[in-house]
XYZ file of C-alpha atoms in Angstrom:
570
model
C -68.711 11.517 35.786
C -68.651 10.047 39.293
C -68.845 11.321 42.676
C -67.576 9.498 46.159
C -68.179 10.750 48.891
C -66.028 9.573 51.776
C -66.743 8.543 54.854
C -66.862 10.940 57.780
C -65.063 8.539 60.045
C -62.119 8.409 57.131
C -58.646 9.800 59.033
C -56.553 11.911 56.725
C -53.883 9.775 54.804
C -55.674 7.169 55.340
C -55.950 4.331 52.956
C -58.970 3.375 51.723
C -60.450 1.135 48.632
C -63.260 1.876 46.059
C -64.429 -0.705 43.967
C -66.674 0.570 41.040
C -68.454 -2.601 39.229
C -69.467 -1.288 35.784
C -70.329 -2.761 32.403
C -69.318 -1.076 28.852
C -71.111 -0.949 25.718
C -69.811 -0.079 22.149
C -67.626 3.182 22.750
C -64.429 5.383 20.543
C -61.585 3.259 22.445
C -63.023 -0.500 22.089
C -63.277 -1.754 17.988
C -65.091 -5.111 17.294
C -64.343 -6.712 14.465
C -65.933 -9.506 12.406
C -63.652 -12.050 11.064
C -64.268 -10.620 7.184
C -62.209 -7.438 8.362
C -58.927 -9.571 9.286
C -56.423 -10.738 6.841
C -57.157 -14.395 7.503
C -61.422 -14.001 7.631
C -61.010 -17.023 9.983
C -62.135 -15.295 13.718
C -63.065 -12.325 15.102
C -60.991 -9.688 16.368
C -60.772 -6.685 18.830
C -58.627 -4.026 20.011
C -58.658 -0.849 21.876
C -57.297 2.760 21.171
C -56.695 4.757 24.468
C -55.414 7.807 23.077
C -56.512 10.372 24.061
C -59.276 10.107 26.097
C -60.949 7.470 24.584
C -60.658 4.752 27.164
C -63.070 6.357 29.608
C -65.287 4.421 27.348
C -63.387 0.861 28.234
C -63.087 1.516 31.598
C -63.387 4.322 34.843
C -59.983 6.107 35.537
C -58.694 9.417 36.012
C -58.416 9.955 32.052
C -56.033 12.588 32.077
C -51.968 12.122 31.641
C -51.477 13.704 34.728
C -52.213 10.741 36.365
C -50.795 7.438 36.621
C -51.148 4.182 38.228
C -50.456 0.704 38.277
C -53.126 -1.641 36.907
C -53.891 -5.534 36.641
C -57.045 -6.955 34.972
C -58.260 -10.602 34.128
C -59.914 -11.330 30.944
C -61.868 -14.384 29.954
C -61.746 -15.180 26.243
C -63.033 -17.907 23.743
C -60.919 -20.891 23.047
C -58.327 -19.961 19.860
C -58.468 -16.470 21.205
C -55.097 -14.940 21.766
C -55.259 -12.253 24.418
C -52.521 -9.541 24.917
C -52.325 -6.083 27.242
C -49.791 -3.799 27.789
C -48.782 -5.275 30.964
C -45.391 -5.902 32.121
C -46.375 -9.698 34.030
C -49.460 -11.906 32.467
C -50.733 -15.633 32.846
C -53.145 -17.661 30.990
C -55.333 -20.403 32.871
C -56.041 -22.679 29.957
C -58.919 -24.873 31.676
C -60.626 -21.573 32.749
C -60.077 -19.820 29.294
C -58.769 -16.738 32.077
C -55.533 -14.524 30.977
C -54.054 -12.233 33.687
C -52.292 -9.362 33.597
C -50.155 -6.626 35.398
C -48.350 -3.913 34.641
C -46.129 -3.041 37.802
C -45.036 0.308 36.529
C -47.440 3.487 36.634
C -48.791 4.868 33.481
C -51.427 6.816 32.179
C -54.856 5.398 31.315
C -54.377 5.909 27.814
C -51.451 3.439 27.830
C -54.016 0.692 29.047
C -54.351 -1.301 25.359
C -55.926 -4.718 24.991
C -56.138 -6.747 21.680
C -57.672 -10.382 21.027
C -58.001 -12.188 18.180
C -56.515 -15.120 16.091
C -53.055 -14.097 16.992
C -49.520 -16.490 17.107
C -46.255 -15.046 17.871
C -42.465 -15.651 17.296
C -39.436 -14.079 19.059
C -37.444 -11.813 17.121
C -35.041 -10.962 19.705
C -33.809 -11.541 23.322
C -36.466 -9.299 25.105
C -38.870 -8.823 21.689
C -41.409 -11.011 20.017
C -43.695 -10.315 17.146
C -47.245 -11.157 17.162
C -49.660 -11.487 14.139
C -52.386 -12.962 12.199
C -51.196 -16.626 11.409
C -50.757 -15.530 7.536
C -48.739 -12.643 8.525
C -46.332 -13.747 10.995
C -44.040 -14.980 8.073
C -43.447 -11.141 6.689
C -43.470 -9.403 10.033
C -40.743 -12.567 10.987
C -38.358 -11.171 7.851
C -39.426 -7.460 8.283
C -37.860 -7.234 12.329
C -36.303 -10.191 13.052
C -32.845 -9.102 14.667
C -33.206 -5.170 14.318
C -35.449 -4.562 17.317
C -32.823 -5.634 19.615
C -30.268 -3.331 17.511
C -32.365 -0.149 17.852
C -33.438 -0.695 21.363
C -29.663 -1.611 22.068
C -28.962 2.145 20.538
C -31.770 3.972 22.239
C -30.366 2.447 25.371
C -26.760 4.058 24.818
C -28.512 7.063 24.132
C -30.744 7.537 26.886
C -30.272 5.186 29.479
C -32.076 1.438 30.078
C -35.202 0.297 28.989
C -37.250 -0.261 32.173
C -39.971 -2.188 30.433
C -39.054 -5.728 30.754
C -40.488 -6.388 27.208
C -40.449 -5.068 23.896
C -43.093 -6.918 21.753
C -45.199 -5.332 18.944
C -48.518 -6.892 17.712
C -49.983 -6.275 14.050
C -53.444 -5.266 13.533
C -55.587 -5.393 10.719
C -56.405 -2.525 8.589
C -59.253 -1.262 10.567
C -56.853 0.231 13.319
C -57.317 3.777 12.954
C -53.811 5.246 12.854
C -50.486 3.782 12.275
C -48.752 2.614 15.410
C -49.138 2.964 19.173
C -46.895 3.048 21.922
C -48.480 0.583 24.541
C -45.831 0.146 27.110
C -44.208 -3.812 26.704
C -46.374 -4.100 23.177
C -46.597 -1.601 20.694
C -49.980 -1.426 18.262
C -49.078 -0.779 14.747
C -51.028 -1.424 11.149
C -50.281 -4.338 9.174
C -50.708 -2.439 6.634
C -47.252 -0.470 6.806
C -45.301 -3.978 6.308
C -44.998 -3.377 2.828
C -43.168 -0.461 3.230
C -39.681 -0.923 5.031
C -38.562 2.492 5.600
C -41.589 3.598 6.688
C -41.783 0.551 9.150
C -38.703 1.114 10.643
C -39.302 5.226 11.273
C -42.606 3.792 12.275
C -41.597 1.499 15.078
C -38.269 3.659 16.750
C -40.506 5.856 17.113
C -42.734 4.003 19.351
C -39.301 2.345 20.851
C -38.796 6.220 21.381
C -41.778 6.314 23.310
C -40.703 3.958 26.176
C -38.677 6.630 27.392
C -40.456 9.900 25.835
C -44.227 9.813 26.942
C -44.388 6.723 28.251
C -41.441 6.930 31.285
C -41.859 10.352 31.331
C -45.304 12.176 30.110
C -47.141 15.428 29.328
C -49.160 16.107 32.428
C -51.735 18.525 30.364
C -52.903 17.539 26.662
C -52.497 21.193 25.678
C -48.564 20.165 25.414
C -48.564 16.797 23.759
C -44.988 18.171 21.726
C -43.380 17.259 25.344
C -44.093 13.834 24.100
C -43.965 13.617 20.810
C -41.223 16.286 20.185
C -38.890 14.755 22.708
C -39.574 11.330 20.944
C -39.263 12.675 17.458
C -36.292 13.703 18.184
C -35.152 10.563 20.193
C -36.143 8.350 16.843
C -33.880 10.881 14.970
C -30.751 10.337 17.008
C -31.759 6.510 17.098
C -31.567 6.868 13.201
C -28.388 8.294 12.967
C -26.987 5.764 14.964
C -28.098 2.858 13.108
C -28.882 4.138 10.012
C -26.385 7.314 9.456
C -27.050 10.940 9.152
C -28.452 10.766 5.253
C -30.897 8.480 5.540
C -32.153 11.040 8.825
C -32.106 13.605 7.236
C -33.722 12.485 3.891
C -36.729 11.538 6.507
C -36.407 14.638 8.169
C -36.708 16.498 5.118
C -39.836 14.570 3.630
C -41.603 15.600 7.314
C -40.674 19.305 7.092
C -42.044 19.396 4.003
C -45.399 18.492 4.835
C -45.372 20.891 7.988
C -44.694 23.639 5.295
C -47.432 22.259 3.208
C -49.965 22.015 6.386
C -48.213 25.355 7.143
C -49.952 26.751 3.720
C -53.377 25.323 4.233
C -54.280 26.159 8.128
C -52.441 29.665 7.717
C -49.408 31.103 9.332
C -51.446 32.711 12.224
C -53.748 29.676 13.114
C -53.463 28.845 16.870
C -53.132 24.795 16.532
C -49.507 25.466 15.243
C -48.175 26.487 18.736
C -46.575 24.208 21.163
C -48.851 25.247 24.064
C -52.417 24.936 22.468
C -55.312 26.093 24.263
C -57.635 23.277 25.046
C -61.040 24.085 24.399
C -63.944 22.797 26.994
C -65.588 20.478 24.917
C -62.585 19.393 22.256
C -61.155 16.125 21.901
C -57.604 16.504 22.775
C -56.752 14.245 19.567
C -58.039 17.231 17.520
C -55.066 19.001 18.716
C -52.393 16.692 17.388
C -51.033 17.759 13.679
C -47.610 17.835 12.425
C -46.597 21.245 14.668
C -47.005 18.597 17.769
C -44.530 16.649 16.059
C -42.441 18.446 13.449
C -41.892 22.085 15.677
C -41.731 20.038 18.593
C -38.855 18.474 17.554
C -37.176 21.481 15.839
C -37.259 22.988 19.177
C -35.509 19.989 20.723
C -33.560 20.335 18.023
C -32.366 23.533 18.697
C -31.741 23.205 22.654
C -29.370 19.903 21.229
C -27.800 23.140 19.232
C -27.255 25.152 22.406
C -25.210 22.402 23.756
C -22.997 22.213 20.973
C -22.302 19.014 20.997
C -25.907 16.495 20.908
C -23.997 14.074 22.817
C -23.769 16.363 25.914
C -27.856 16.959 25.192
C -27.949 13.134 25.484
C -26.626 13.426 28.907
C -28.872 15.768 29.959
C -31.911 13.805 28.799
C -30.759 10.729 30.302
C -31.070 12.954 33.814
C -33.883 14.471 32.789
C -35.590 10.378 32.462
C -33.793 9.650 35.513
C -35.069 12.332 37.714
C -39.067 12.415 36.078
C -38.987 8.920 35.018
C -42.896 7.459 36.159
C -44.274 11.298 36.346
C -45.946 13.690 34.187
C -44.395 17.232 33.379
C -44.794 20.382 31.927
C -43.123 22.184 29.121
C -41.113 24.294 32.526
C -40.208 21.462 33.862
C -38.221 20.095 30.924
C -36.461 24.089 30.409
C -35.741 24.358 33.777
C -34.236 20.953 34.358
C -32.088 21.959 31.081
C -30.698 25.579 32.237
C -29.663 23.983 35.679
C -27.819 21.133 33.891
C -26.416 23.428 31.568
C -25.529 26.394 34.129
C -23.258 28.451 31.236
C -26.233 28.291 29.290
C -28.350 29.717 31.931
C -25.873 32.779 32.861
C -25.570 33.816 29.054
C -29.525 34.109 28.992
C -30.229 31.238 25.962
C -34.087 31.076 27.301
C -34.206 34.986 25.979
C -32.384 35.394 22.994
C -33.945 37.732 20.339
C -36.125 35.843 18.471
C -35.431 33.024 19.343
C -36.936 33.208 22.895
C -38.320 29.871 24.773
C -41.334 31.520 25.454
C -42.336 32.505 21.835
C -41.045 28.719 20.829
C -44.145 27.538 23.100
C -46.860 30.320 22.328
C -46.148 31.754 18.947
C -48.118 30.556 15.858
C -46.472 29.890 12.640
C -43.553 27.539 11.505
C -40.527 26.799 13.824
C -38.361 29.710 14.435
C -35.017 27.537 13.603
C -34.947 24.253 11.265
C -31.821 21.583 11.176
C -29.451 21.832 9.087
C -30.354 18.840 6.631
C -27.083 19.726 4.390
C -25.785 15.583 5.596
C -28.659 14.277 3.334
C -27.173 16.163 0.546
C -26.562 12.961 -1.290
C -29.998 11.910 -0.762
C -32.320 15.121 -1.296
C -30.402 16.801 -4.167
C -31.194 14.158 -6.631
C -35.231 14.589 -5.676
C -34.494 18.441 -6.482
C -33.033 17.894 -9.414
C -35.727 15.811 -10.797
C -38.417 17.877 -9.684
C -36.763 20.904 -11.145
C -36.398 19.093 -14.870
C -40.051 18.002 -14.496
C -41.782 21.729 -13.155
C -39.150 24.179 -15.676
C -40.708 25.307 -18.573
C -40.320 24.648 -21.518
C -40.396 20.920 -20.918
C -37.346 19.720 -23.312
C -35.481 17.808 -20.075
C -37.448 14.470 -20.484
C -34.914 12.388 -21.852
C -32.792 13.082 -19.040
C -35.788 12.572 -16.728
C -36.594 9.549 -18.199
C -33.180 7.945 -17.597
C -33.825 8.320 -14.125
C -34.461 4.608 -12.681
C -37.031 4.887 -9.160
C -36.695 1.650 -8.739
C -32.987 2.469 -7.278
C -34.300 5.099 -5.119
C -34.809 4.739 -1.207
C -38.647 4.790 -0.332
C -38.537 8.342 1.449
C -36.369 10.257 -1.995
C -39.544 8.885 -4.153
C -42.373 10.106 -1.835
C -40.446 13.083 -1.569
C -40.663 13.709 -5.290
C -44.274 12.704 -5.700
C -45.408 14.898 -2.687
C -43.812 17.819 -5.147
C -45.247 16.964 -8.211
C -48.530 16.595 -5.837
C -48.082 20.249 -4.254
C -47.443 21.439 -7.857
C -51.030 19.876 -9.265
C -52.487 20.268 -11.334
C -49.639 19.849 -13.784
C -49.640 20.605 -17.423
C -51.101 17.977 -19.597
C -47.766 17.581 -21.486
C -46.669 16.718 -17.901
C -48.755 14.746 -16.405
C -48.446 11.882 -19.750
C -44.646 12.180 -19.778
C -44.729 11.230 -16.293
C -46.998 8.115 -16.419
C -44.931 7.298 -19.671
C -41.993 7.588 -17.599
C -42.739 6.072 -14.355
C -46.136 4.650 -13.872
C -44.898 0.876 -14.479
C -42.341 1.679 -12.418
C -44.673 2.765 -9.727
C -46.986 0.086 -9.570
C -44.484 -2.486 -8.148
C -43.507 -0.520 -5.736
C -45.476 -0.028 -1.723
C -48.585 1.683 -0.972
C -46.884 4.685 0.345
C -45.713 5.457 -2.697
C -48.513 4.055 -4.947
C -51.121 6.439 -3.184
C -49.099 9.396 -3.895
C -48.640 8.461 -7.552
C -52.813 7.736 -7.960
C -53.351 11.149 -6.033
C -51.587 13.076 -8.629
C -53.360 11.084 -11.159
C -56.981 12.425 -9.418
C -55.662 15.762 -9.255
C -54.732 15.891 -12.211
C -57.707 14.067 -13.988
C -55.684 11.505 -16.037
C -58.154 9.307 -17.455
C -55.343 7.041 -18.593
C -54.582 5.492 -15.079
C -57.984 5.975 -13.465
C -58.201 2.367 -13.646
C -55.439 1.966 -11.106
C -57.064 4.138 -8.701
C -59.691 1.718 -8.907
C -57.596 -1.177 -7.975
C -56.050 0.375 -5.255
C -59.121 1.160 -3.646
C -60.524 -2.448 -4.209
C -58.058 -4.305 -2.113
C -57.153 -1.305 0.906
C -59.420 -1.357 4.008
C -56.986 1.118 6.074
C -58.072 4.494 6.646
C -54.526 6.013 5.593
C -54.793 4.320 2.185
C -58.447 5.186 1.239
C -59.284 8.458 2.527
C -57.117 10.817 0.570
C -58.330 9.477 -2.568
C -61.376 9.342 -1.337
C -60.937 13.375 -0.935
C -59.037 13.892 -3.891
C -62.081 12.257 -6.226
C -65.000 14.234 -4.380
C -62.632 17.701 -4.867
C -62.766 17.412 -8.495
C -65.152 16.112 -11.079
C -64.821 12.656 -10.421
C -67.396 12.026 -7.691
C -69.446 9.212 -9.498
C -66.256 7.381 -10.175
C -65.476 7.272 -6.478
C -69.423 6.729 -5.474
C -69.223 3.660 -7.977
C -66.482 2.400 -5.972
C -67.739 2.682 -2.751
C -70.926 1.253 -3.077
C -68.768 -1.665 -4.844
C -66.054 -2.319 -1.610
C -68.169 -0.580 1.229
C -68.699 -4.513 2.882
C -65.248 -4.764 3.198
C -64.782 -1.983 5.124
C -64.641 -0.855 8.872
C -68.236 0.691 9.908
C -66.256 3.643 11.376
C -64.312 3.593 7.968
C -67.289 3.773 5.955
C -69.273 6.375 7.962
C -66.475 8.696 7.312
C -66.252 8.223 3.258
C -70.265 8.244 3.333
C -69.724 11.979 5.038
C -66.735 12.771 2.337
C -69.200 11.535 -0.687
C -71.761 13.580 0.976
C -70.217 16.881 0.919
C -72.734 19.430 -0.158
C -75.149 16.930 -1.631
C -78.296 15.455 0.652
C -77.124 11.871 2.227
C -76.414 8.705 0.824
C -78.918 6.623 0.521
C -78.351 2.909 2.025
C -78.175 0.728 -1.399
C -78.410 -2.778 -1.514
C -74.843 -3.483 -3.220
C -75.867 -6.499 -4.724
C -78.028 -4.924 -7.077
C -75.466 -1.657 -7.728
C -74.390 -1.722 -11.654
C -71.982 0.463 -12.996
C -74.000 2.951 -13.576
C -76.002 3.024 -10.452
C -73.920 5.889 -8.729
C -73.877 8.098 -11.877
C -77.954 8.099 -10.999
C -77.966 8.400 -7.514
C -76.118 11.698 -7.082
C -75.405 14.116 -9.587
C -71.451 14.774 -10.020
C -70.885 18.196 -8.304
C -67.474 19.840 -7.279
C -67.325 20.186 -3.698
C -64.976 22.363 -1.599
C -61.641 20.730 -0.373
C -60.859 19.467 2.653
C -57.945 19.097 4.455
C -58.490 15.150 4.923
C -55.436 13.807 2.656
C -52.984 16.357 3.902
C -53.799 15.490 7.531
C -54.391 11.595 7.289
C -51.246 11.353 5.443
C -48.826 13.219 7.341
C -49.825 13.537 10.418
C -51.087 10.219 11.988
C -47.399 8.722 12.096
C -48.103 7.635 14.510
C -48.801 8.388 18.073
C-alpha cells in the first residue's frame, strides 16, 4: 500500500497532483507470452486481466469498483507490434514506435485492459472492428461481420444509447484465462470459442450487455458482483429475444439453470457463496466469489422484478432511467430496489419488497437456489426433444435404441446437444450397455462437431471409463492450450483410475502450454501423491508416467463443474 501525506499548507478542495513513478514486474493481471503460445508462432504476445483486483499488479489505483476515473497512458512497442487499450481516443507515432491512449469516460481500474501482439484488424460494422492474429482474422471476419451492429442496434432500443464511441473486440490466444471480457470500446474474448457459434454469440451480447450493466453503471462493493452480472445476464437475455426469439433464449436459459442446479448439488443448499450479498472475507480474492449464483440467481431475481411489472417492456423503461440517472457511478444492491419502487409507485404501496417468501431481502441474503425461476415453457420446441432423448437413453430396460438411434445431432442447435450430454454426464457413470450404444450411436457424429460439445462427449467417456474412445481424449488434449478445454478432463482422468493416461499426456503437450496453465494441471496430477517431478520431455516414452507415479484414485474436485459453467464470461 501507499501513504501521502499532504501538505500542511494544502487549502481544503483544493486541487492538487501526485505523480507516483513506479516499475512492474511479472504479476496475476499482466501475461507474457512467447510466440509458440499464439496461433501463428510468428511474435510474441501480451495481455492483461484486470478483474478483479488483479491490476494493482500493472499499475497503482484505487483497485476497488467504487472508484472510477478517467485515464490516458502512452506505450512504446516494437516495430510489427499492434497495441490496443480500452480507451475511447488513441494515436500511434510511427517514427517513435509511441501509441497513445485515452479513455474520456470514468471507469473502474479493472476496466483498464491492454493487449499487444501480432494483431491486424477489419471493420465489421459502422462503429465495430474485429481484431486478430493474421491467420484468424478470416473466421472471426465470417463469424461477426454484420451482427455486432444488429445486437448493439437492439440493446440500444432496449436500454438507451451506447455511450462508448466504439465497439471493437480483439481475439486472444488460448492462454487467456477465461472466456471474454468486457473492456469498455474493446472487448477480450478467447479465440478459442470461434468454433462454436452459439456459444460466441451468448458470449459476446453479453459483454455488449456490459457497456451498460457494469461498465456504465457498476457494483460499488465486490461482495455484490450479481448487480453486474445479473443485470447484464438478463440484458443479454432480452437482447436474445429480440434478435434471436424467445426459444432459442430460453433453450440457453435452460442449459445455465441446469448447471446452477448441478453446482447447487455439489457446494450444498446452505453454503454461503450462493447468496447475492456474499461476505467478503479479509484476505479473499474477490474472483473466488464469482460462480454461477452471481450470474444465474442474479438474473432470476431480475427476472422476477421484470415479473412485477407485468409487462418487461415497462422494466425496460425503468432500466433505461435507472442507466440514465447512475450512468458513470457505482451502486449498491439498495440503490437499484429503491430506484425501482419509486419508478414503480403501485408496486411500492402494495408492499412487493415484502411478500411472503418471496421478500427482497431474503433474495439478497438467503443461501440456496433462486426463490422463483422463468418460465422457460417458449423453448418448448427446443428443450422437449433433449428430454425425450435423455429419458429413452436413462429408462430401464434399455429396448428404446432404435428410436434413439434415429435421432440425427447433427440437426440439433449447439445448446439442445450440450444440454443432453451435460445429462448423460450428471447421470455417470452409465451402464455399460449404455455407454457403447451411445458411442455406436453418436460418437462419429460428435467428433465433427465444436469443442463445446466434443469435451462433454470425452468427459462422459472418462467417467465412464470407455476404453473404446480413450484415444479421442487423447487427441483433444493434444491440440487445446485453453484452460476451459483441458482442465475438466484433466479432473475427470485424475478422479478415476486413469491417472497415468492423463500423466502420459501431460508430460507429452506440457511445452505447449501456458506456465500458469501447466502449474495448475501439475497441482491436479498431484492430488494426494508427492510432486511431480520436472522430466525432461524429450526423453518421456510411453511408459514413463506409468513409472513415475503410481495410479491412485484421488478425491474429486469441483474443477470441471466450475471451469465449465461458470467462467462465461465476466
Amino acid at each position: 500500500s501507499l501513504t501521502v501525506s499532504l501538505p500542511a499548507a494544502l487549502q481544503p478542495h483544493q486541487p492538487f497532483q501526485i505523480i507516483v513513478r513506479y516499475t512492474t514486474a511479472d504479476g496475476p493481471a499482466i501475461w507474457w507470452l512467447d510466440p509458440e503460445l499464439t496461433y501463428g508462432n510468428a511474435k510474441p504476445f501480451v495481455f492483461t486481466q484486470g478483474h478483479s483486483v488483479c491490476n494493482r499488479s500493472f499499475f497503482p489505483c484505487f483497485d476497488t469498483p467504487a472508484v472510477k476515473c478517467t485515464y490516458s497512458a502512452t506505450v512504446k512497442a516494437p516495430a510489427g507490434i499492434q497495441v490496443l487499450m480500452s480507451a475511447t481516443q488513441s494515436s500511434y507515432l510511427e517514427e517513435e514506435g509511441v501509441y497513445q491512449f485515452y479513455m474520456e469516460y470514468p471507469v473502474p481500474a479493472y476496466l483498464v485492459a491492454l493487449v499487444a501482439g501480432d494483431l491486424i484488424h477489419a471493420d465489421i460494422g459502422p462503429r465495430s472492428r474485429v481484431w486478430a492474429e493474421p491467420c484468424l482474422l478470416p473466421t472471426a471476419i465470417s463469424k461477426l461481420s454484420g451482427i455486432v451492429e444488429r445486437w448493439l442496434t437492439a440493446a440500444e432500443s432496449l436500454y438507451g444509447p451506447y455511450i462508448w464511441g466504439r465497439y471493437d473486440i480483439v481475439f486472444l490466444p488460448p492462454s487467456f484465462p477465461i472466456v471474454a471480457m468486457e473492456n469498455p470500446c474493446l472487448t477480450f474474448i478467447i479465440s478459442s470459442i470461434l468454433e462454436s457459434d452459439e456459444f460466441l454469440i451468448i458470449d459476446v451480447i453479453h459483454e455488449v450487455a456490459h457497456s451498460w450493466f457494469g461498465n456504465a453503471v457498476t457494483n460499488a462493493t465486490w461482495e455484490e458482483m450479481w448487480l453486474s452480472e445479473g443485470l447484464a445476464t438478463y440484458a443479454q437475455r432480452r437482447i436474445t429475444t429480440e434478435t434471436y426469439g424467445a426459444a432459442f433464449t430460453c433453450l440457453e436459459t435452460a442449459f445455465r439453470l441446469d448447471a446452477l442446479h448441478r453446482q447447487m448439488k455439489l457446494l450444498g443448499e446452505d453454503n454461503p457463496v450462493s447468496k447475492l450479498q456474499v461476505k467478503l472475507e479479509p484476505g479473499v480474492n474477490p474472483s473466488n466469489l464469482m460462480n454461477l449464483f452471481t450470474y444465474e440467481k442474479g438474473y432470476c431475481f431480475v427476472y422476477y422484478l421484470s415479473q412485477l411489472c407485468g409487462d418487461p417492456r415497462h422494466f425496460d423503461s425503468f432500466l433505461r432511467a435507472y442507466i440514465e440517472k447512475y450512468k458513470f457511478t457505482s451502486v449498491v444492491a439498495q440503490d437499484l430496489l429503491d430506484s425501482f419502487l419509486n419508478f414503480f409507485p403501485e408496486l411500492k404501496e402494495q408492499c412487493v419488497e415484502s411478500k411472503a417468501g418471496l421478500e427482497f431481502e431474503r433474495w439478497l441474503n438467503a443461501t440456496g437456489p433462486p426463490l422463483a425461476e422463468p418460465d422457460l415453457s417458449q423453448g418448448s420446441s427446443l428443450t422437449r426433444p433433449v428430454e425425450t432423448l435423455f429419458k429413452l437413453w436413462t429408462t430401464e430396460p434399455l429396448d428404446s435404441v432404435a428410436a434413439a438411434s434415429s435421432v440425427d445431432l447433427t440437426k440439433w442447435r449447439t445448446f439442445q446437444t450440450v444440454l443432453f450430454l451435460d445429462r448423460l454426464l450428471d447421470g455417470s457413470p452409465l451402464p455399460h450397455e449404455v455407454i457403447k450404444k451411445l458411442s455406436e450411436c453418436y460418437s462419429s457424429q460428435l467428433d465433427s462437431m465444436n469443442a463445446e460439445i466434443r469435451i462433454r462427449w470425452l468427459q462422459i467417456v472418462v467417467r465412464n471409463d470407455y476404453y473404446p474412445d480413450l484415444y479421442k481424449v487423447r487427441r483433444f488434449l493434444e491440440n487445446q492450450m485453453s484452460r476451459m478445454y483441458t482442465i475438466p478432463l484433466y479432473e475427470d482422468l485424475c478422479t478415476g483410475t486413469l491417472k497415468s493416461f492423463a500423466l502420459e499426456i501431460f508430460y507429452q503437450t506440457q511445452n505447449q502450454l501456458h506456465p500458469n496453465l501447466r502449474k495448475t494441471i501439475q497441482q491436479i496430477l498431484s492430488q494426494g501423491l508427492n510432486p511431480l517431478p520436472a522430466i525432461d520431455t524429450t526423453a518421456v516414452t510411453t511408459d514413463t508416467p506409468a513409472m513415475v507415479l503410481e495410479d491412485k484414485v484421488s478425491e474429486a474436485t469441483n474443477g470441471a463443474i466450475s471451469l465449465r459453467d461458470v467462467n462465461v464470461s465476466a
